[in-house]
Tab-separated table of C-alpha atoms in Angstrom:
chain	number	residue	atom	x	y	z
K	1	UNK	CA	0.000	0.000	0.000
K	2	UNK	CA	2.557	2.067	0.764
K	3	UNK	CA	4.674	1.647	-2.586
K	4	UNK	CA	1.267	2.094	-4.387
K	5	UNK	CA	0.920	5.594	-2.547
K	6	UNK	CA	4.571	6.296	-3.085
K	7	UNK	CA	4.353	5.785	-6.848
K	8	UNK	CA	0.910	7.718	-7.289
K	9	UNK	CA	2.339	10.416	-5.603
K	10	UNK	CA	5.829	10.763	-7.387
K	11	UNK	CA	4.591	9.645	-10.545
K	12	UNK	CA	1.551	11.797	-11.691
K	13	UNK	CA	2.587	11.134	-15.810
K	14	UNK	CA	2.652	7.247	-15.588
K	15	UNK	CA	-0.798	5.526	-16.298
K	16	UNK	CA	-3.383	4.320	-13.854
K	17	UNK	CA	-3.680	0.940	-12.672
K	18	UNK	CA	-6.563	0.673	-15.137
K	19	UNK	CA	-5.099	2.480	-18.191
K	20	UNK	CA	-2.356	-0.561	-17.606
K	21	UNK	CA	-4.948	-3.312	-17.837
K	22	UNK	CA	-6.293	-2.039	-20.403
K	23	UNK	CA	-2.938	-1.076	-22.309
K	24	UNK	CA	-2.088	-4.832	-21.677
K	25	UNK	CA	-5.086	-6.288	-23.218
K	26	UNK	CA	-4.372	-3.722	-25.767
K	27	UNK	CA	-0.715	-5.097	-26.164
K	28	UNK	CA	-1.826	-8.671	-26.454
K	29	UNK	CA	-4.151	-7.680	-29.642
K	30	UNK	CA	-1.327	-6.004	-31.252
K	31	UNK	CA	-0.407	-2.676	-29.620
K	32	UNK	CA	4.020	-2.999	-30.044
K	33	UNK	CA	5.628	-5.005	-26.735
K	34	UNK	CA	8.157	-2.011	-26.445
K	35	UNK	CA	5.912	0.404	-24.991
K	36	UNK	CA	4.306	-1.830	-22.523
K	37	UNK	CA	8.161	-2.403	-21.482
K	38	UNK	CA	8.704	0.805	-21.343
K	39	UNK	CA	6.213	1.825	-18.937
K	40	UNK	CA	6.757	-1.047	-16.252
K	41	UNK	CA	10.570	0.329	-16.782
K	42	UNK	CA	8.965	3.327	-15.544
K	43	UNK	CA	7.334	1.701	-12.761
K	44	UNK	CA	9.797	0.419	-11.500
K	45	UNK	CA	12.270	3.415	-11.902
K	46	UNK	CA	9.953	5.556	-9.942
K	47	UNK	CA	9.593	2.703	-7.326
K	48	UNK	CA	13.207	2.578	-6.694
K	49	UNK	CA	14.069	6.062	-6.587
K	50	UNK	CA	11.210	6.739	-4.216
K	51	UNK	CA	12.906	4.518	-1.972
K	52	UNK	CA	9.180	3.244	-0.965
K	53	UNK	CA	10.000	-0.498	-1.642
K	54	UNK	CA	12.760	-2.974	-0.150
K	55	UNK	CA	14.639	-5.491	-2.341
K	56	UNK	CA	12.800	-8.892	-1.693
K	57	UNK	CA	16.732	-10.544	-1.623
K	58	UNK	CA	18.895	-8.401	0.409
K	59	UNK	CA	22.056	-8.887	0.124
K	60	UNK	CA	23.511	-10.992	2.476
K	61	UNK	CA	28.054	-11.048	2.813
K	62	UNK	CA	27.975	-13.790	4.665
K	63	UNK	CA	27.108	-16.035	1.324
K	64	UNK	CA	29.450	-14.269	-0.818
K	65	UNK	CA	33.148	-15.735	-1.813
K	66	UNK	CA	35.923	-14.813	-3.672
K	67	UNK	CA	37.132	-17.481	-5.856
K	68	UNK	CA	40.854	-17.600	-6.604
K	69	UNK	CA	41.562	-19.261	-9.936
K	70	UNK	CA	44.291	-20.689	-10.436
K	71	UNK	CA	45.681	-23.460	-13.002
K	72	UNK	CA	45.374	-26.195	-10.368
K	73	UNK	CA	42.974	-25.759	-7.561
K	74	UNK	CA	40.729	-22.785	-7.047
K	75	UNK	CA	40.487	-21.639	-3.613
K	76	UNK	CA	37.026	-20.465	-2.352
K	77	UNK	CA	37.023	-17.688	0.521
K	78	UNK	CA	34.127	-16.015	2.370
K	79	UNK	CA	34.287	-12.571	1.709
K	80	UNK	CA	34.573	-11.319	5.082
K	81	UNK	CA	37.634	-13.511	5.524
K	82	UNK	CA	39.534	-11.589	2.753
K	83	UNK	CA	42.908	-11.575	4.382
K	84	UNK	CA	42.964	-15.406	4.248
K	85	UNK	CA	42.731	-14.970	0.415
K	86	UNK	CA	45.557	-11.821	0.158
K	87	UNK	CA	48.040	-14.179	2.307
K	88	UNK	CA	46.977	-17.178	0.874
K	89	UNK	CA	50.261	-19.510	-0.522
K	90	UNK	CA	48.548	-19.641	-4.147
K	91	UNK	CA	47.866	-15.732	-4.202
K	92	UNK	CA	51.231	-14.469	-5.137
K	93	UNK	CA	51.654	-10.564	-4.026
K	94	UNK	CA	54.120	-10.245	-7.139
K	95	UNK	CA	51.660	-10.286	-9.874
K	96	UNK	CA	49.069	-8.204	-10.495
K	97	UNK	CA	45.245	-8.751	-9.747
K	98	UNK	CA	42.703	-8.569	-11.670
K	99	UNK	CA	38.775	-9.122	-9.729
K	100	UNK	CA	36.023	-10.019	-12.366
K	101	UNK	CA	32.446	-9.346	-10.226
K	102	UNK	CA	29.668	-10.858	-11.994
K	103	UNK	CA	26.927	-9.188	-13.175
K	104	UNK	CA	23.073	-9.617	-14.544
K	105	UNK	CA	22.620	-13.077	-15.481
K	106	UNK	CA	25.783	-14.358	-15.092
K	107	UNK	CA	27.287	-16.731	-12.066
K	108	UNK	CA	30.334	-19.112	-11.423
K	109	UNK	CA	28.248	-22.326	-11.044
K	110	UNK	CA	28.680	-24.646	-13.235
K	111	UNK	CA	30.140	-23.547	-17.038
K	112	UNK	CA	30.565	-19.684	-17.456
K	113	UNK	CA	32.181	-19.537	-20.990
K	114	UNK	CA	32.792	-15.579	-20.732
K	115	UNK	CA	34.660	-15.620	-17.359
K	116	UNK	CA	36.372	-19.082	-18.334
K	117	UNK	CA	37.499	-16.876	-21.801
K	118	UNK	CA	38.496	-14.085	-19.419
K	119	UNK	CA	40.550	-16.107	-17.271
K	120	UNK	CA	42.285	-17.824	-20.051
K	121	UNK	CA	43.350	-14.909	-21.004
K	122	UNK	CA	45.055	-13.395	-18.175
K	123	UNK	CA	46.262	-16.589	-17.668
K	124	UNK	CA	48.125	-16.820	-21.002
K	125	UNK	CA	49.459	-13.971	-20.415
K	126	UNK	CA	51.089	-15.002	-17.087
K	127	UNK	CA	51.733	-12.685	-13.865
K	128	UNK	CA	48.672	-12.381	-12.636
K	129	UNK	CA	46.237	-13.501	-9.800
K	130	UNK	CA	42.158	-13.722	-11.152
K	131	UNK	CA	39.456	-13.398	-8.284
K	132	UNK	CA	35.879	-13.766	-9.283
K	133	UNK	CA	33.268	-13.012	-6.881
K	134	UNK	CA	29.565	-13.984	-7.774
K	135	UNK	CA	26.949	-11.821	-7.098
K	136	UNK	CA	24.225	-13.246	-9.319
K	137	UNK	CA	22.168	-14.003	-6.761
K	138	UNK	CA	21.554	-10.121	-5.819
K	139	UNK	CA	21.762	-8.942	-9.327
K	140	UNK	CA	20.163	-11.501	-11.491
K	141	UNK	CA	16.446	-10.966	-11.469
K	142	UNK	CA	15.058	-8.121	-13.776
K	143	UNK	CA	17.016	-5.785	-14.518
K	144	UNK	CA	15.241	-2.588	-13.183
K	145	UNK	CA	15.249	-4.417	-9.398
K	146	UNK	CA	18.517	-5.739	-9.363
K	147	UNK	CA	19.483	-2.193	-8.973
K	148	UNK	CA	17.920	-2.301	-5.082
K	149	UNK	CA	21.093	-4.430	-4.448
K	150	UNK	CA	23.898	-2.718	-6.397
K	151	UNK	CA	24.922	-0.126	-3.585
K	152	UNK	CA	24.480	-2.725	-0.817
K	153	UNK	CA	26.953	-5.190	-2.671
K	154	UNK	CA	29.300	-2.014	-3.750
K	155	UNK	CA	29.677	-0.853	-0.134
K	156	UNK	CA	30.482	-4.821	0.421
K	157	UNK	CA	33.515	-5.733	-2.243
K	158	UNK	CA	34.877	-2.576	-1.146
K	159	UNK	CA	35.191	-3.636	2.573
K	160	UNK	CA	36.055	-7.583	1.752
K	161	UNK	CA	38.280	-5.464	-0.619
K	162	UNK	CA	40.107	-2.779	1.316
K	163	UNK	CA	42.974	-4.673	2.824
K	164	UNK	CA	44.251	-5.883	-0.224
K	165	UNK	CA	46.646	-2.432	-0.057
K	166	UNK	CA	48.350	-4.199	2.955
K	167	UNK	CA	49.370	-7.408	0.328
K	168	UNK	CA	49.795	-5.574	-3.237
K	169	UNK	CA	51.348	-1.960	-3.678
K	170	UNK	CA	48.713	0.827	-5.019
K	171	UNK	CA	50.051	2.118	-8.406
């Protein structure tokens, strides 16, 4: 009721709750898919800005890892444990990092053929340590709401992140 109010309020432009009905009856008999699209975009927008609803997954650190990859073993780390992964005997303070964070609608379970690219890559090149951390289950829902969790996992990475200075030099 109160996200209802919120949007009604902020949003005086957007259609009513029965010019949407009818626009998606409309949309089903031919009436082009983009603009229906466009206006629960705009629902949603407006909902999120207005701050009036809360994310139905908050983001929760204590299920988040880094994942080291390396050509033998990976290592899996809880976030909040980060200095076990920066002192680790497979993360070599020499070389330089590189963190891949995963985005919408990709994860690290099972086969990711972009980040497994990625890796090769860096890994071909030699000298360099690749950490993935997998937030696809705080980002990967549609699109417009996965944005309720961006800050919150931002503010995250950044503290798991923050004592990597002590391990690698900042250039």
């Amino acid at each position: 009721v109160k996200t209802t109010k919120t949007l009604v309020e902020k949003a005086p432009g957007i259609f009513s709750p029965e010019q949407l009905l009818e626009f998606g009856k409309q949309s089903i008999a031919g009436v082009p898919l983009e603009a229906l699209a466009a206006t629960i975009n705009k629902i949603c927008s407006i909902a999120l800005l207005s701050n009036a609803t809360e994310s139905e997954n908050a983001v929760n650190v204590t299920e988040m890892n880094y994942v080291l990859l390396t050509e033998g073993d990976n290592v899996t780390i809880p976030l909040l444990e980060s200095d076990d992964l920066w002192s680790n005997p497979l993360f070599n303070d020499s070389h330089d990092t590189v963190i891949l964070v995963t985005g919408w609608t990709s994860n690290i379970n099972g086969s990711n053929k972009a980040i497994d690219t990625i890796y090769k890559a860096y890994r071909a090149r030699g000298g360099y340590n690749f950490v993935v951390i997998d937030t696809s289950d705080y980002v990967d829902t549609l699109y417009t709401w996965s944005a309720f969790n961006t800050n919150d996992l931002g503010v995250e990475l950044a503290n798991g992140s923050k004592d990597l200075i002590k391990y690698l030099p900042v250039e």
